[in-house]
Coordinates of C-alpha atoms and ligand atoms in Angstrom, one line a residue:
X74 CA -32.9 8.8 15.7
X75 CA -30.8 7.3 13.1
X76 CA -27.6 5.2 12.2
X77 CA -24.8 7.0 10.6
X78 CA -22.3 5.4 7.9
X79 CA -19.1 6.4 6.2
X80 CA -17.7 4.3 3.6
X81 CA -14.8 4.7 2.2
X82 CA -14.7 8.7 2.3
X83 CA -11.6 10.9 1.5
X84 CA -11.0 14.1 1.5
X85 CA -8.2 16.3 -0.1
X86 CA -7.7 20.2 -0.1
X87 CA -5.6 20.7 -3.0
X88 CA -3.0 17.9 -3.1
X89 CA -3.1 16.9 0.3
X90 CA -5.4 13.9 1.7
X91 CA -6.1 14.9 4.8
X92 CA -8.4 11.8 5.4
X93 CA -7.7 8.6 3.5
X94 CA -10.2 5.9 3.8
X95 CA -12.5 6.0 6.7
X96 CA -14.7 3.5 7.6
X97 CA -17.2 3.6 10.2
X98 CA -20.3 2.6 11.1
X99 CA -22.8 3.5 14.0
X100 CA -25.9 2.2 14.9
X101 CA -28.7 4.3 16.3
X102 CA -28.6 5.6 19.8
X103 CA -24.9 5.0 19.9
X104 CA -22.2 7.5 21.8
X105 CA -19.3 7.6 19.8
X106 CA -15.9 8.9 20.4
X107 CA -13.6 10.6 17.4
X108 CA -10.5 10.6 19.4
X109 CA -6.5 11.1 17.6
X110 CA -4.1 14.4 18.2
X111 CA -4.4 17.4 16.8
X112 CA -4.5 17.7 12.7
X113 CA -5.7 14.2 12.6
X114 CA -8.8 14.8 10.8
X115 CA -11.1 15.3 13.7
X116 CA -13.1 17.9 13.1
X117 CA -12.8 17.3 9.2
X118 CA -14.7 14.1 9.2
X119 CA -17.4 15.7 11.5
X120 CA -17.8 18.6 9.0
X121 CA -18.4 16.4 6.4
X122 CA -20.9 14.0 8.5
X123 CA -22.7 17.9 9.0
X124 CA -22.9 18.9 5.5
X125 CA -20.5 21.7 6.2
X126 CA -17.7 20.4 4.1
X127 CA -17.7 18.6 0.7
X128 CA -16.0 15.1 0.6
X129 CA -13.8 14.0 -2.2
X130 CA -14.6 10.5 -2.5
X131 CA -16.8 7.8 -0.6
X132 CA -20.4 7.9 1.0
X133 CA -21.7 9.3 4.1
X134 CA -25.6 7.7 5.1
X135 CA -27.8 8.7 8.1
X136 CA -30.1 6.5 8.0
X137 CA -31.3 4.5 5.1
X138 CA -30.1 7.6 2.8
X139 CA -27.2 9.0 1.2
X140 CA -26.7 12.5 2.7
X141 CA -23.4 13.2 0.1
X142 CA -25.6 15.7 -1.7
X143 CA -28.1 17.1 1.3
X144 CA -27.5 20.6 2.4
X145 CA -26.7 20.4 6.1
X146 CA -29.9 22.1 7.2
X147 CA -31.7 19.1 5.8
X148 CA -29.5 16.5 7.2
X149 CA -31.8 16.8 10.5
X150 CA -28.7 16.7 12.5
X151 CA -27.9 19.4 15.4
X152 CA -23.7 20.6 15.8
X153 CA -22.3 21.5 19.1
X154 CA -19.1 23.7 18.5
X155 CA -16.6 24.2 20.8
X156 CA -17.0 28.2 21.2
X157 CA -20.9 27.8 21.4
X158 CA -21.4 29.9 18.8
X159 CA -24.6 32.1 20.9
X160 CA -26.2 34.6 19.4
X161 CA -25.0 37.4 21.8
X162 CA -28.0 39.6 21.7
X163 CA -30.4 37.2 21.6
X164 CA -31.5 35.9 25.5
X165 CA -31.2 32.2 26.4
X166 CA -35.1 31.6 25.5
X167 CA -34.6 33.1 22.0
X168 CA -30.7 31.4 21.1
X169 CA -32.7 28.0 22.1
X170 CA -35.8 29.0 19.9
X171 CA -34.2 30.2 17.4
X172 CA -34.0 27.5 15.0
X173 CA -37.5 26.6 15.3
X174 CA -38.0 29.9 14.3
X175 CA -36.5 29.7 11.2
X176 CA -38.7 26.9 10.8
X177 CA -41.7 28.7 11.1
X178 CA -42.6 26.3 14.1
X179 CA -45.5 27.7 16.3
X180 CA -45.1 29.7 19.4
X181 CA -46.4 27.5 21.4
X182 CA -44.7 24.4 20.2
X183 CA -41.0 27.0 20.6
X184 CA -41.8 27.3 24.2
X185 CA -43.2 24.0 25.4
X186 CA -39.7 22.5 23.7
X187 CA -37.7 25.9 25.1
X188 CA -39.2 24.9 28.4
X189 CA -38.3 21.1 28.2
X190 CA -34.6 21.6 26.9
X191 CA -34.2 23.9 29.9
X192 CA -35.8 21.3 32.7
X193 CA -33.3 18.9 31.2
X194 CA -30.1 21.3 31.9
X195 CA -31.2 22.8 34.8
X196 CA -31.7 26.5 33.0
X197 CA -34.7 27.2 33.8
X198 CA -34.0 30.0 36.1
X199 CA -31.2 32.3 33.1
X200 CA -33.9 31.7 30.4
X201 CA -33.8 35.6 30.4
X202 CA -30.5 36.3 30.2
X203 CA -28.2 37.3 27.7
X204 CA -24.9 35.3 27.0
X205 CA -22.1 37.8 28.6
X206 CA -24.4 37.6 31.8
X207 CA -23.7 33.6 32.0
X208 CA -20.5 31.4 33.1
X209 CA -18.4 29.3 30.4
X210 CA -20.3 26.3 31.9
X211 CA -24.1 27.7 31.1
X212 CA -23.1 28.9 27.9
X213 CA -22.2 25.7 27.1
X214 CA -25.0 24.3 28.4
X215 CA -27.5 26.8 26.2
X216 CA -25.3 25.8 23.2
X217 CA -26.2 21.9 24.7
X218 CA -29.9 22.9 24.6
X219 CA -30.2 24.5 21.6
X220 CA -29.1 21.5 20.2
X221 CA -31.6 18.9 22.1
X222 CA -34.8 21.7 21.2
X223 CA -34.0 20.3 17.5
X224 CA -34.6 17.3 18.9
X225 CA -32.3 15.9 15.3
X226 CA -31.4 12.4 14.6
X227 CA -28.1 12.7 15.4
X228 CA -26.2 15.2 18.1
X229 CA -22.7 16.2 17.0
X230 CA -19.9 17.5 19.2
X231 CA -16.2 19.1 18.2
X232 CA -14.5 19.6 21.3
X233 CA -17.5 21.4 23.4
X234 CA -15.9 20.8 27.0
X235 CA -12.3 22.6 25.8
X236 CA -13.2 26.0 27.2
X237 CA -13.9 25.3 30.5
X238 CA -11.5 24.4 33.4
X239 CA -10.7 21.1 34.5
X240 CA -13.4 20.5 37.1
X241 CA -15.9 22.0 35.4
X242 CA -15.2 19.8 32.3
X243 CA -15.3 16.5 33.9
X244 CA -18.9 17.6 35.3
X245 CA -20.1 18.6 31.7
X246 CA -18.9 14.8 30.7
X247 CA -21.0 13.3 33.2
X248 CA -23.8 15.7 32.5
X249 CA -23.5 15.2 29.1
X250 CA -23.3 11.1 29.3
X251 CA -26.6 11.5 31.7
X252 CA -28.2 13.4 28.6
X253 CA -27.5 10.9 26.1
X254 CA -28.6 7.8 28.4
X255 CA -32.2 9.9 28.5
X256 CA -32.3 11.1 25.0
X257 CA -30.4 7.6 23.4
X258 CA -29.9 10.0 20.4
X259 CA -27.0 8.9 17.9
X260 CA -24.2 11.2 19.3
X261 CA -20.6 11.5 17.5
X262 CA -18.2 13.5 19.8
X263 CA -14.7 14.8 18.6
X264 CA -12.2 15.3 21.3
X265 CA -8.3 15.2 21.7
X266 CA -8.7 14.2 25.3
X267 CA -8.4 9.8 25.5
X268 CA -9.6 10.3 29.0
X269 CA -13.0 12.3 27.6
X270 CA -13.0 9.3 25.1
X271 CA -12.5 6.3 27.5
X272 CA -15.3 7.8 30.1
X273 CA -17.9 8.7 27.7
X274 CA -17.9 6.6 25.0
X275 CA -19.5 3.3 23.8
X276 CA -17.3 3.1 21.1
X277 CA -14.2 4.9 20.2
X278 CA -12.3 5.6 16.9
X279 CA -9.0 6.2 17.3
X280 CA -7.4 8.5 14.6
X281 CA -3.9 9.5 13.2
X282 CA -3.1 11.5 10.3
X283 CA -6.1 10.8 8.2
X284 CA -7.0 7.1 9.0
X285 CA -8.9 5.2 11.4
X286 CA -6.1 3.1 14.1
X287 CA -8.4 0.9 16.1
X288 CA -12.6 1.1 16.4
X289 CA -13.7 -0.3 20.0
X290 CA -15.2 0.1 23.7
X291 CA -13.3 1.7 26.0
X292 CA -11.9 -1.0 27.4
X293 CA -10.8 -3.4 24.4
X294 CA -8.6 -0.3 23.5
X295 CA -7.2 -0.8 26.8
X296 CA -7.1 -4.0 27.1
X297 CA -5.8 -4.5 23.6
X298 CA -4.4 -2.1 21.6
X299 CA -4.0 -3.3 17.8
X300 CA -1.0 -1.0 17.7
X301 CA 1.8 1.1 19.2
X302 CA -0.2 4.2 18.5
X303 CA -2.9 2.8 19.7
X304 CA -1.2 1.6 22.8
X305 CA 0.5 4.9 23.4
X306 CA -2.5 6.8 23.0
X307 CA -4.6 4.9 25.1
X308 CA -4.0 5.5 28.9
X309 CA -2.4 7.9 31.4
X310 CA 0.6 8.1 32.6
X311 CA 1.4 6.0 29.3
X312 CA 2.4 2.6 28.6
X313 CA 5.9 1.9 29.4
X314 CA 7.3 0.8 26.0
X315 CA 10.7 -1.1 25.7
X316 CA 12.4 -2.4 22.7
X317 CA 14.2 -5.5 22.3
X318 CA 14.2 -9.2 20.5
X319 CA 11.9 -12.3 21.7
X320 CA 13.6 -15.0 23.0
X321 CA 12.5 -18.9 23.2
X322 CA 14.6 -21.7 25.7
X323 CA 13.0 -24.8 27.0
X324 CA 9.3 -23.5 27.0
X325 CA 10.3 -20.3 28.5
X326 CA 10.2 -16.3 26.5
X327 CA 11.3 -13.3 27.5
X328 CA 12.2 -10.3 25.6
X329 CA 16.3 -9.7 25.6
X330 CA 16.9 -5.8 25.5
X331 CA 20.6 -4.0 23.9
X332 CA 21.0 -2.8 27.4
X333 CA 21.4 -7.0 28.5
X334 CA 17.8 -7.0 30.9
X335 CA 15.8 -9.7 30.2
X336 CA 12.3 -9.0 30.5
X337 CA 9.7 -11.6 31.8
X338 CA 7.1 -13.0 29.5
X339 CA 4.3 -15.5 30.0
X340 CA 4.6 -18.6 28.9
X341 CA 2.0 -18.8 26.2
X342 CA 3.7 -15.4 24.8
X343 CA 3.1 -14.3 20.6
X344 CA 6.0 -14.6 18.5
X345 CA 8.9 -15.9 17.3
X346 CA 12.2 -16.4 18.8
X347 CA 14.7 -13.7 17.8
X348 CA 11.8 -11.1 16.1
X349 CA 12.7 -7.6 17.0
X350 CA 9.2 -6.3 19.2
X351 CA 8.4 -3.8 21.6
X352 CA 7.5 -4.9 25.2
X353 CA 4.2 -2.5 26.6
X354 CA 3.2 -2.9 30.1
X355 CA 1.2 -0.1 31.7
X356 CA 2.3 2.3 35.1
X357 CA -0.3 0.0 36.7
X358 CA -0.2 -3.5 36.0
X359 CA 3.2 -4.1 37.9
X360 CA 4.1 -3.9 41.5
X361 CA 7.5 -2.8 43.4
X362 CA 9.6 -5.5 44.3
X363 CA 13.2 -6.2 45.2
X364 CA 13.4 -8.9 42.5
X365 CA 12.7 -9.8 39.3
X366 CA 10.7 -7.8 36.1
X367 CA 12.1 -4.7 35.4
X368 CA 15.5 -3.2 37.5
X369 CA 15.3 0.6 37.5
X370 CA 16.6 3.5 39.3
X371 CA 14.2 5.5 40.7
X372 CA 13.8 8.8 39.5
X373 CA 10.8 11.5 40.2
X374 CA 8.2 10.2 42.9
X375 CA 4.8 11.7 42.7
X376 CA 2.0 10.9 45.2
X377 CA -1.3 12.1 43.9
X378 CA -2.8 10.5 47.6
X379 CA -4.8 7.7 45.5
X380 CA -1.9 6.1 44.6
X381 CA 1.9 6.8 43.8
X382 CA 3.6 7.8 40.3
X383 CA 6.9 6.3 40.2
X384 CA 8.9 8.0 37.5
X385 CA 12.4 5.4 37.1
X386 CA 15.3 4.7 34.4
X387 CA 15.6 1.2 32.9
X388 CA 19.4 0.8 31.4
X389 CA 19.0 4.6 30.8
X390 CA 15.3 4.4 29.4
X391 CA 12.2 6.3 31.0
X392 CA 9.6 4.2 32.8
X393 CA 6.8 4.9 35.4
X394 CA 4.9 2.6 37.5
X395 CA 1.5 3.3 39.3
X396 CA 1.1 2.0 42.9
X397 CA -1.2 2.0 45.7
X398 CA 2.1 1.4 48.5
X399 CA 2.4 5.0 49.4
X400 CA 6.1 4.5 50.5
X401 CA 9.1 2.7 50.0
X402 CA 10.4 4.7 46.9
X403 CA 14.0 6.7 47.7
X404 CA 15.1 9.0 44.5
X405 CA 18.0 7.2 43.4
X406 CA 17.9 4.0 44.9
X407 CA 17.6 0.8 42.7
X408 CA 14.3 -1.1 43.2
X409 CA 12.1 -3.6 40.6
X410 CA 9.1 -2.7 38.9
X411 CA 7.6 -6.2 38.7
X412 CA 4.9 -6.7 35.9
X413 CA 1.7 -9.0 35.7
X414 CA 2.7 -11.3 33.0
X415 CA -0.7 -11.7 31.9
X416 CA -1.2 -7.6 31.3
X417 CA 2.2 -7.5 28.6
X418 CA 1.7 -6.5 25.5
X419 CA 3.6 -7.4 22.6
X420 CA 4.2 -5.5 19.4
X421 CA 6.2 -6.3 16.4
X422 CA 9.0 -3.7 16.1
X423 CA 8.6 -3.3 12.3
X424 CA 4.9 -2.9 11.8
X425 CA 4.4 -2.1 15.0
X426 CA 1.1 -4.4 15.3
X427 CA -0.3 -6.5 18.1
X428 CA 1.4 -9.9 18.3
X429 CA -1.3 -12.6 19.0
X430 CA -0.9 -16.2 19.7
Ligands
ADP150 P1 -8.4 17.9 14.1 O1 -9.8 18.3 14.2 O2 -8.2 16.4 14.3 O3 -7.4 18.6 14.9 P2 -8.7 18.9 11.4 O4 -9.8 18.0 10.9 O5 -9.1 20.3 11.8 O6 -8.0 18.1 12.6 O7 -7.6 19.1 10.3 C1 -7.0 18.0 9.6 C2 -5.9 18.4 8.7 O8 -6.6 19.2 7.6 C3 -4.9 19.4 9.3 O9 -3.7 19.1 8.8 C4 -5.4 20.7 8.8 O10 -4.3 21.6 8.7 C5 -6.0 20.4 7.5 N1 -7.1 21.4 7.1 C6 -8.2 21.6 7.8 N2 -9.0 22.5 7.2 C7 -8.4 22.8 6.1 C8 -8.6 23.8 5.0 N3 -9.8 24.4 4.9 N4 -7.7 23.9 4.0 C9 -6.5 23.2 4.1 N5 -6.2 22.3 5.0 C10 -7.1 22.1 6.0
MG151 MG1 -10.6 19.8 15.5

């Protein structure tokens, strides 16, 4: 096992820097989570970290060494690709093998670490199959053990749960979570998903067009965001974002909107009076009420039997609040989403930063 660190590294395909400065670093045995939209710069950084794409500028270590100039196959680092990438005439045994058999490992030692990968993932039984005789979730587990028979420093991952259906991904996460709290090998996983990220990670990078947002658990991106992106990214159904400027009166703040709502702040509140911000509170950190916080209209109500989505209008804006009271919510009727004053977030309108006291 090993650490992994990129400093400073760029990358440009013809004029355009598709990343620009990217920073991280990740100690061995750690799980973490390249997370950002589509076109970020994902699976670009990743290819680079493999070898499999040249950087422009920066370093990229495993270890103690600089890897900038090591052919991927000596990087001793094992890829998991989102469409497997099996060998479709070769069986399960000899896709897992196969590797090691490039290596010119003996027989002996192929099967014993064949027969081990396969314990791990439960495919001890299809070891004789072919890939067109399996389902999308044991291919993707063969593609899983081909990976662990390497046994590499690092295990990397570009979207390898996208394939599969909904149920069948969030077992993989689990599965594949379980697999890393065994094997504690240094594991960086690409995915679009933030709910993937937040539930497998021990640390996520958040990306957006070629730089790194925010680097942290799972939860201090929840809990707070550095950013708007950051914030909006984070979290589902989203933060309810609301624009407006921060008032100050007599030891009280509250953020004035165009519409004329005043929204509550606490006491202790970032900022100065009159700055243009952006007031985040998320679906779940307010309750319904008849008074106070937020007036809205309600709108779409959707019970998912854990709890309620209430989809509403604020002075003609979109807002949704989460809720464990199943009832009380009449399309069209006025009612008041009522926030925990502790959970706002505030956000300064122009850089669209964190506010901090
Ligand atoms: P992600 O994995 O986050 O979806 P990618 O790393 O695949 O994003 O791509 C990042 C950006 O780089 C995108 O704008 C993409 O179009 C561009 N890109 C990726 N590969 C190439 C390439 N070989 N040539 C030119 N542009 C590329
Ligand atoms: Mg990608």
């Amino acid at each position: 096992m090993a650490s992994v660190t990129v400093q400073q590294v760029r990358k440009k395909y013809g004029a355009l820097e598709v990343i620009r400065g990217i920073d991280v670093a990740i100690p061995d045995g750690e799980f973490v989570v390249l997370v950002g939209p589509s076109g970020c710069g994902k699976s670009t950084l990743l290819r680079m970290i493999a070898g499999l794409e040249a950087i422009t500028d920066g370093t990229i270590s495993i270890g103690d060494a600089v890897v900038n100039a090591v052919p991927p196959k000596d990087r001793d680092i094992a890829m998991v690709f989102q469409n497997y990438a099996l060998y479709p005439h070769m069986t399960v045994r000899e896709n897992m093998g196969f590797s090691l058999k490039l290596r010119k490992a003996d027989k002996s030692e192929i099967d014993e670490r064949v027969a081990t990968a396969a314990g791990i993932l439960g495919l001890g039984q299809l070891l004789d199959r072919y890939p067109k005789q399996l389902s999308g979730g044991q291919r993707q587990r063969v593609a899983m053990g081909r990976a662990i028979v390497r046994n590499p420093q690092v295990f990397l991952f570009d979207e390898p749960l996208s394939n599969l259906d909904a149920k069948l991904r969030v077992q993989m996460r689990t599965e594949i979570k379980a697999l890393h709290q065994q094997l504690k090998t240094t594991s960086i996983y690409v995915t679009h998903d933030q709910i993937e990220a937040m539930t497998m990670a021990d640390r996520i990078v958040v990306m957006h067009d070629g730089i790194v947002e925010q680097i942290g658990s799972p939860l201090e991106l929840y809990d707070t965001p550095a950013n708007l992106f950051v914030a909006g990214f984070i979290g589902s159904p989203a933060i309810n974002l609301i624009s407006g400027r921060l008032r100050r009166d007599n030891g009280h703040a509250w953020v004035a909107t165009e519409a004329g709502i005043d929204l509550p702040l606490g006491a202790n509140a970032a900022g100065q009076d009159g700055q243009a911000v952006v007031y985040g509170i998320r679906p779940e950190h307010m309750a319904p009420g008849s008074q106070g916080g937020l007036p809205v209209t309600v709108g779409v109500v959707e019970p998912t039997g854990a709890n309620t989505f209430v989809y509403a209008t604020l002075a003609g804006a979109q807002v949704c609040g989460v809720f464990a009271e199943r009832s009380g919510y009449a399309p069209g009727a006025a009612m008041h989403f009522v926030p925990q004053l502790d959970r706002v977030h505030l956000f300064d309108a122009a850089s669209g930063q964190r506010l901090v006291v």
